[in-house]
PDB file of C-alpha atoms in Angstrom:
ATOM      1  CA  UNK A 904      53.160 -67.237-251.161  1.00  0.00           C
ATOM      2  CA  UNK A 905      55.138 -66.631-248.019  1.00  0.00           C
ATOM      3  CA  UNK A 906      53.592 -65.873-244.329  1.00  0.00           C
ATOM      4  CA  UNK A 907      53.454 -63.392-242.641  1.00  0.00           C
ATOM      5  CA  UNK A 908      53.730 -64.092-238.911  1.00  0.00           C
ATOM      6  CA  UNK A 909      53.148 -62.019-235.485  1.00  0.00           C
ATOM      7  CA  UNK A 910      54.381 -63.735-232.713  1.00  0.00           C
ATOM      8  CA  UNK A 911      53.076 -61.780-229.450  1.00  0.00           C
ATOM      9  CA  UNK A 912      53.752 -61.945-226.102  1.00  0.00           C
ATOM     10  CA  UNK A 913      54.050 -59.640-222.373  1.00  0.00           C
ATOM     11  CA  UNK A 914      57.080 -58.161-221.411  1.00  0.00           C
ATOM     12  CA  UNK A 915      59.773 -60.408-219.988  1.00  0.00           C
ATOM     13  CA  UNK A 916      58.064 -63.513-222.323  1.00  0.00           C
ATOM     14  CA  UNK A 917      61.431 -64.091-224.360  1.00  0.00           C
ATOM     15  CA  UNK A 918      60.295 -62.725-227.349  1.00  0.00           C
ATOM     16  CA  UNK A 919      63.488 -61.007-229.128  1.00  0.00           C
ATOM     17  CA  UNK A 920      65.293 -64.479-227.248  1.00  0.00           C
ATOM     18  CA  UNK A 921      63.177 -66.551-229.860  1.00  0.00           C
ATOM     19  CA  UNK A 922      63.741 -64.441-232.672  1.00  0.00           C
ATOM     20  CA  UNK A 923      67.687 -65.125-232.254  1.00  0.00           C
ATOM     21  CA  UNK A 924      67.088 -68.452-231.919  1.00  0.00           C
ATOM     22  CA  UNK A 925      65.081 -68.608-235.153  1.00  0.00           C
ATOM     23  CA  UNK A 926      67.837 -66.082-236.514  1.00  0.00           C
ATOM     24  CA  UNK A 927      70.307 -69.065-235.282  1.00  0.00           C
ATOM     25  CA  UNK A 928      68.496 -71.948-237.076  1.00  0.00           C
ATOM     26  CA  UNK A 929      68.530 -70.154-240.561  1.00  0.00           C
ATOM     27  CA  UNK A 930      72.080 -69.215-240.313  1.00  0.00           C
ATOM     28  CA  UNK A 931      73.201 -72.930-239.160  1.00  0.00           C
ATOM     29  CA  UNK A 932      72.087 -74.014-242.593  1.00  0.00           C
ATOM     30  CA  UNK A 933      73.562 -71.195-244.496  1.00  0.00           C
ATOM     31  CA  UNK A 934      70.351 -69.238-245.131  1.00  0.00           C
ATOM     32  CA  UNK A 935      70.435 -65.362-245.111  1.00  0.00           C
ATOM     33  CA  UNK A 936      68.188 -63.581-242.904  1.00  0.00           C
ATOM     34  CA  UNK A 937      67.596 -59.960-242.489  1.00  0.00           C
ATOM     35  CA  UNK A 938      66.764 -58.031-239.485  1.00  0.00           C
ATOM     36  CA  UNK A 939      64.733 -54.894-238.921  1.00  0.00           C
ATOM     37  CA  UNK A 940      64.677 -53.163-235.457  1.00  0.00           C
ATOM     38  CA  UNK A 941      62.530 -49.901-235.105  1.00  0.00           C
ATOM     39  CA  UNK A 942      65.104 -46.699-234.395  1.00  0.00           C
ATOM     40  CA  UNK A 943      63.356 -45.588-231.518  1.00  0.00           C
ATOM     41  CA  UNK A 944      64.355 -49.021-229.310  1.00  0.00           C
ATOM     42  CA  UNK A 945      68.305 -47.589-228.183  1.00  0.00           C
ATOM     43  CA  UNK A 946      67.841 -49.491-224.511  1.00  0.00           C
ATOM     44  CA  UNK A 947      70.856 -51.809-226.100  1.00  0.00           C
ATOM     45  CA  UNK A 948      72.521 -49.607-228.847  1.00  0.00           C
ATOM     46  CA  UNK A 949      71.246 -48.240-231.600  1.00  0.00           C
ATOM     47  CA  UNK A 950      71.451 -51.073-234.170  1.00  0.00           C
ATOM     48  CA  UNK A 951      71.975 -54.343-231.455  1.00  0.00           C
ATOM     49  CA  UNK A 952      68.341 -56.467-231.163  1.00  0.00           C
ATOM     50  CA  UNK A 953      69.170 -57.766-227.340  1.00  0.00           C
ATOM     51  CA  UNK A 954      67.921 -60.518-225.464  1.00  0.00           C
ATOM     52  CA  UNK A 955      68.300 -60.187-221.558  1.00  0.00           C
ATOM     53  CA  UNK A 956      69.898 -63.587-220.975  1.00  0.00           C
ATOM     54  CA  UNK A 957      73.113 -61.829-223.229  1.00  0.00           C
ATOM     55  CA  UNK A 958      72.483 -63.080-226.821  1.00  0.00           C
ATOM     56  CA  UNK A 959      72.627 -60.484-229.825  1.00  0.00           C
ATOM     57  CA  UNK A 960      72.819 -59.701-233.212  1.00  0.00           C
ATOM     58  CA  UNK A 961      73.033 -56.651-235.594  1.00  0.00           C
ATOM     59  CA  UNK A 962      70.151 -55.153-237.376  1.00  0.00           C
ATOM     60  CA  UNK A 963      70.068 -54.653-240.652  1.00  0.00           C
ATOM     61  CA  UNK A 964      67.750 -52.139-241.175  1.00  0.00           C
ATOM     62  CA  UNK A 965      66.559 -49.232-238.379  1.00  0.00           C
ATOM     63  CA  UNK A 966      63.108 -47.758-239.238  1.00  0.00           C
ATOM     64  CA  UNK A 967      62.019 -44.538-238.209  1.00  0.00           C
ATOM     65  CA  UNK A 968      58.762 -43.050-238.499  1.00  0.00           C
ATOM     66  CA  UNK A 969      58.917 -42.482-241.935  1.00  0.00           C
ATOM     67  CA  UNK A 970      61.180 -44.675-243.309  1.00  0.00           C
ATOM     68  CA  UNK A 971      60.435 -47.708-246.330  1.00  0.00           C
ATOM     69  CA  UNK A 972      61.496 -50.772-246.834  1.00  0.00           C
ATOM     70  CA  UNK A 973      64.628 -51.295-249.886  1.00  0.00           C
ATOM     71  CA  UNK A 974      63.609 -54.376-251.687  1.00  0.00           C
ATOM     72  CA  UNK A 975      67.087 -54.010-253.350  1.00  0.00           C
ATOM     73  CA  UNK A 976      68.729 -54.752-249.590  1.00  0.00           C
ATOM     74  CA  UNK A 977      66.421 -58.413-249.917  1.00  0.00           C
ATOM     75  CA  UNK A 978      68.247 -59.941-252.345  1.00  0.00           C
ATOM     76  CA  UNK A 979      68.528 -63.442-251.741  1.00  0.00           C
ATOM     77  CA  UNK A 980      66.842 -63.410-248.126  1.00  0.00           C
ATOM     78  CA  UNK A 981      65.295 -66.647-247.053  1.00  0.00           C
ATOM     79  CA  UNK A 982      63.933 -64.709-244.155  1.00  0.00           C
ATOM     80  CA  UNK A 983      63.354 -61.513-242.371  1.00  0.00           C
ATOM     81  CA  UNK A 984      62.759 -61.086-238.736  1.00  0.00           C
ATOM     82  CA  UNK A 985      61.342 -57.863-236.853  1.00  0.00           C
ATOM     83  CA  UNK A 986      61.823 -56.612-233.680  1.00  0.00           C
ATOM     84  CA  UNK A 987      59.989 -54.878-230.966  1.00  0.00           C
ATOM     85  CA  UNK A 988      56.622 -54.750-234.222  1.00  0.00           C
ATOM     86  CA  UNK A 989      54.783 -52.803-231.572  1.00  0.00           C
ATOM     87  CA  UNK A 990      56.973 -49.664-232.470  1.00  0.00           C
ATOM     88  CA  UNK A 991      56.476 -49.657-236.843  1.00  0.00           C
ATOM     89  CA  UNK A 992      54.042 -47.651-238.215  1.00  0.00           C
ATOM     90  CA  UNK A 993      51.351 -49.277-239.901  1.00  0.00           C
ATOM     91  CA  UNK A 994      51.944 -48.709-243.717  1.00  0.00           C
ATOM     92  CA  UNK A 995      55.687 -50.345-243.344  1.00  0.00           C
ATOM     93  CA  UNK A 996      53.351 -53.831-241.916  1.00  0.00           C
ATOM     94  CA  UNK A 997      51.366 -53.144-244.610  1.00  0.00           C
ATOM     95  CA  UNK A 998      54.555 -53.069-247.013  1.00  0.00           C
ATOM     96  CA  UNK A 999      56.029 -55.783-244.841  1.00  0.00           C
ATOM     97  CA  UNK A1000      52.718 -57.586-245.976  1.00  0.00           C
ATOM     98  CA  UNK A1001      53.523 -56.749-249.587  1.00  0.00           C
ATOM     99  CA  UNK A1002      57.310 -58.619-249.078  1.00  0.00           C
ATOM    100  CA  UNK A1003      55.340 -61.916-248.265  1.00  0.00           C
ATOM    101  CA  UNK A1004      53.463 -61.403-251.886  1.00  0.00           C
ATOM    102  CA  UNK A1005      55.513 -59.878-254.105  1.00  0.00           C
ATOM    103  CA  UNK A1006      59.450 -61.437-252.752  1.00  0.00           C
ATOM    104  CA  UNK A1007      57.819 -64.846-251.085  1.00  0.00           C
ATOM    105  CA  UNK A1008      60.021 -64.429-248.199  1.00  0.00           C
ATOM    106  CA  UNK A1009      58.746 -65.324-245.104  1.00  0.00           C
ATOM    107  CA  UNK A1010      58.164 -62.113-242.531  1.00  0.00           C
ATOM    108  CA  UNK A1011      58.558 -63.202-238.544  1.00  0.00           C
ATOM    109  CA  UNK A1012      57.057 -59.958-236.477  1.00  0.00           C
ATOM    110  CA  UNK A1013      58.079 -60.146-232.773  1.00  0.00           C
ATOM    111  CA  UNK A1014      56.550 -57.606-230.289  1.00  0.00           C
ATOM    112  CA  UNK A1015      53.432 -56.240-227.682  1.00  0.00           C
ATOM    113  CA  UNK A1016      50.194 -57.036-228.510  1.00  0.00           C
ATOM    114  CA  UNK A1017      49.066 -53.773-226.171  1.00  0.00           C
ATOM    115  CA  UNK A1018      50.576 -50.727-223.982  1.00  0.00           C
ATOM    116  CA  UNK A1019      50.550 -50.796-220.348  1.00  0.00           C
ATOM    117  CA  UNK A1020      46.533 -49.568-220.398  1.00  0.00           C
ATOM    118  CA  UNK A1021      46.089 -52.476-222.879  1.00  0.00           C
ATOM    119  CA  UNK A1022      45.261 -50.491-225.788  1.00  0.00           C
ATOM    120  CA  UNK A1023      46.951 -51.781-228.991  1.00  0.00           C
ATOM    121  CA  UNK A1024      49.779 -50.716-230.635  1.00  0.00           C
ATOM    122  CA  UNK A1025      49.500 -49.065-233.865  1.00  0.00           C
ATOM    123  CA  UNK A1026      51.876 -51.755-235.874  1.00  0.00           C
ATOM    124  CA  UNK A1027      50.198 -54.121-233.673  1.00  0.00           C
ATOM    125  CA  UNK A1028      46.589 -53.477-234.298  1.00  0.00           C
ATOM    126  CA  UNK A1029      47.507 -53.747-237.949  1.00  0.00           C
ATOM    127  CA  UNK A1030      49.902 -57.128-238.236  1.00  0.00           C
ATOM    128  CA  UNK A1031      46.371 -58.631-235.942  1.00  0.00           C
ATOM    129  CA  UNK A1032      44.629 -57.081-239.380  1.00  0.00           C
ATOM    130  CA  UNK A1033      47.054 -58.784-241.459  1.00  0.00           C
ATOM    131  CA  UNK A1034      49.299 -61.442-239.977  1.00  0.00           C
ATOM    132  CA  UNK A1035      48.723 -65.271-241.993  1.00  0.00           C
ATOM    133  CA  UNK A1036      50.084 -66.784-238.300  1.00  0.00           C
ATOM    134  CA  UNK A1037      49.366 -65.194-234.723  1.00  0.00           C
ATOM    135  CA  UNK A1038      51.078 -66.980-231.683  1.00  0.00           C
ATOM    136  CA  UNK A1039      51.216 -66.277-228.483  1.00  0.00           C
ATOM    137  CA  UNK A1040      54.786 -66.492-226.490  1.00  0.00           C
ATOM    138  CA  UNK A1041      53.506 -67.391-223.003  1.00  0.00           C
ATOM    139  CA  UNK A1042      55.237 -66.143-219.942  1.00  0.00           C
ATOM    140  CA  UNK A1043      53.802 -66.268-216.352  1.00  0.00           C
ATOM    141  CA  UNK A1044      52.496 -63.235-213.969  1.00  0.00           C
ATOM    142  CA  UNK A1045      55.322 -61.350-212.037  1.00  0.00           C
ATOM    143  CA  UNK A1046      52.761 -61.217-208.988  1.00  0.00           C
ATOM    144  CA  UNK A1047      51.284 -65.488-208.881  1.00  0.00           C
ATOM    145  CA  UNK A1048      51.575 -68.431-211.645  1.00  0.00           C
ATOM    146  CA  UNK A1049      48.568 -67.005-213.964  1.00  0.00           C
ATOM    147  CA  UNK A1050      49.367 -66.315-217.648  1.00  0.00           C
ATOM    148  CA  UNK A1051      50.235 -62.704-218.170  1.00  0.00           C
ATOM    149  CA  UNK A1052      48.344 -61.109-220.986  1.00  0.00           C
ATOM    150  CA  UNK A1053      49.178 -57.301-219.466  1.00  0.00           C
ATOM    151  CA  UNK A1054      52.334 -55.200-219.197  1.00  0.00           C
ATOM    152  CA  UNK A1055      51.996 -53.026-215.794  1.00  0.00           C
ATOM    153  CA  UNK A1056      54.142 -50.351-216.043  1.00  0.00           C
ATOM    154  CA  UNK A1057      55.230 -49.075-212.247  1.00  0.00           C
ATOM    155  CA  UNK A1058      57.741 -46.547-210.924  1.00  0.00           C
ATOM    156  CA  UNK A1059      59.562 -47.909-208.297  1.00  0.00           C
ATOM    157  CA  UNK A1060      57.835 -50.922-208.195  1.00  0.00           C
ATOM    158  CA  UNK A1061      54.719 -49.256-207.887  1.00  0.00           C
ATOM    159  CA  UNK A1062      51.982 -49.662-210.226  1.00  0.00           C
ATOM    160  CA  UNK A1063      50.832 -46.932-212.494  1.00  0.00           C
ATOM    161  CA  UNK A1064      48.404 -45.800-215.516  1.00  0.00           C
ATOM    162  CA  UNK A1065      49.693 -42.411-215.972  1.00  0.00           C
ATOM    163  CA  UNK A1066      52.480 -41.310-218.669  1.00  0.00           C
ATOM    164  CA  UNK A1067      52.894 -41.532-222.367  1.00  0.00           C
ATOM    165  CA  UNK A1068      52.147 -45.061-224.247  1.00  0.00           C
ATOM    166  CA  UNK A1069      55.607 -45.459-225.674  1.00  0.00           C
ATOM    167  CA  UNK A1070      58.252 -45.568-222.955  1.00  0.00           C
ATOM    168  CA  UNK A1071      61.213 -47.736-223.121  1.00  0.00           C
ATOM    169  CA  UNK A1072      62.049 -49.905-220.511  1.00  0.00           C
ATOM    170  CA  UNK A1073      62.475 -53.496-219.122  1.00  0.00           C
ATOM    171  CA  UNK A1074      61.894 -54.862-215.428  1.00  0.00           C
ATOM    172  CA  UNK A1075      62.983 -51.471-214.302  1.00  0.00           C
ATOM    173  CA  UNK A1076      60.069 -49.853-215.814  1.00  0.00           C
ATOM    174  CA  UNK A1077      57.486 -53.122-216.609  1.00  0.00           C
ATOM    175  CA  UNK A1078      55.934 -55.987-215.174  1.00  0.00           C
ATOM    176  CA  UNK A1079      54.457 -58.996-216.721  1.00  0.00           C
ATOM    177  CA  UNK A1080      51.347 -59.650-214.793  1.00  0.00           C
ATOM    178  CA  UNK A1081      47.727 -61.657-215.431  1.00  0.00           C
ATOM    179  CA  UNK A1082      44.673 -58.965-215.787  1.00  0.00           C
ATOM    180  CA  UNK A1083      43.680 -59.455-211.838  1.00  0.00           C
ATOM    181  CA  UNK A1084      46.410 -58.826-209.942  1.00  0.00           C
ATOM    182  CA  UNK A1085      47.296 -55.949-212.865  1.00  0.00           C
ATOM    183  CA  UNK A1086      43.950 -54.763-211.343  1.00  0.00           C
ATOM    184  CA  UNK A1087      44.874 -55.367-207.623  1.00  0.00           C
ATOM    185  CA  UNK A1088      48.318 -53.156-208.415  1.00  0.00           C
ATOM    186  CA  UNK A1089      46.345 -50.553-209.775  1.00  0.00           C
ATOM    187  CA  UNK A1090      43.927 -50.835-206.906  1.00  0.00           C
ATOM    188  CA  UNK A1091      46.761 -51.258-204.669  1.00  0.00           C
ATOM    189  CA  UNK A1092      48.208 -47.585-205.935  1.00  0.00           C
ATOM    190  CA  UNK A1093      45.598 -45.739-205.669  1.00  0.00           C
ATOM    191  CA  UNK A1094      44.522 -45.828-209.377  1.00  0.00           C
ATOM    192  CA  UNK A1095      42.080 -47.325-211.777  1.00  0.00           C
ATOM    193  CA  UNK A1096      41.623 -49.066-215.049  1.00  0.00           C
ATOM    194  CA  UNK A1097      39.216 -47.580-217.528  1.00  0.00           C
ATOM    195  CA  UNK A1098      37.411 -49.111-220.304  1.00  0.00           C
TER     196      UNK A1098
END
C-alpha cells in the first residue's frame, strides 16, 4: 500500500519549493504526477502552484469546498502532490487517504500545520489523524535564529491576533517566527495570546 505523507512547515519554510522539486524528480524519469491546489489559493493565478524563488507548475485539479476527487483523472499516476493541505476540507484527506489504499499511489500533502493563533487547520488536523509520514520542513524565526513553529500574521509589520483564520498572504501579510518572540510581537502590539 502507498503512503500517505504530510510534510509541514511555517510560512516562508520552502514548502510548495520542495514539492516542485519532488514534482521535478518524478518527471526527470518519465513518471506522471498529478497536482491538486485548493481554489481558494489565487495569490499566483488561479491554477499556477508558485514558489517565491520563481519556479512553477500547473495544477491539475482545483478543489473547492465541495468538490471530490475523479479517480478516472489518476490513470497511470505514479504520484500526486498537494498544495497549500491546510486549505482542503477534511473528507477530500480522508478520500485522499482512500487513493493511497485503493490506487497505491503515493499522496505528498504540503501545507500549515496551524493559523496565525496556532490552532489547526481543518485538513491539517485531519492528515495529523491520518498521514503514514509527518515531516517537518524547518525554516528559522524572522525575529533571531530559533526554529519557527508559528506563523505571526502582522499589518504593517506589526503583529496581530485579530481577523479571520484564512487570509491569504505571504511576507506582506506573515512572519515565520519561534513561539517567544511570536509572544514578544504580540506583547510588543499591545495584544495577547490565549490558550
Amino acid at each position: 500500500m502507498a503512503k500517505l505523507y504530510f510534510r509541514y512547515g511555517a510560512m516562508n519554510s520552502a514548502k510548495t519549493l520542495n514539492l516542485l522539486a519532488v514534482a521535478h524528480n518524478y518527471k526527470s524519469q518519465g513518471k506522471k504526477i498529478f497536482l491538486i491546489k485548493p481554489s481558494f489559493d489565487t495569490r499566483f493565478g488561479l491554477d499556477l502552484i508558485s514558489s517565491r524563488a520563481g519556479i512553477e507548475a500547473k495544477a491539475d485539479l482545483l478543489l473547492n469546498e465541495d468538490s471530490h476527487i475523479d479517480y478516472e483523472l489518476l490513470n497511470d499516476v505514479s504520484c500526486i502532490l498537494v498544495d497549500e493541505i491546510h486549505f482542503i476540507k477534511a473528507f477530500q484527506i480522508e478520500e485522499l487517504r482512500k487513493i493511497t489504499i485503493e490506487l497505491n499511489i503515493p499522496v505528498i500533502c504540503y501545507g500549515l500545520r496551524a493559523d496565525f493563533r496556532s490552532n489547526l487547520f481543518e485538513g491539517s488536523k485531519r492528515l495529523l489523524e491520518l498521514a503514514d509520514t509527518i515531516e517537518e520542513i524547518k525554516t528559522t524565526c524572522h525575529f533571531c535564529n530559533k526554529k519557527a513553529i508559528m506563523n505571526m500574521r502582522h499589518i504593517n509589520g506589526k503583529a496581530t491576533a485579530t481577523g479571520p483564520s484564512l487570509l491569504l498572504g505571504s511576507e506582506d501579510k506573515y512572519y515565520s517566527a519561534c513561539f517567544s518572540c511570536y509572544l514578544e510581537q504580540l506583547n510588543n502590539a499591545g495584544e495577547s495570546w490565549e490558550l
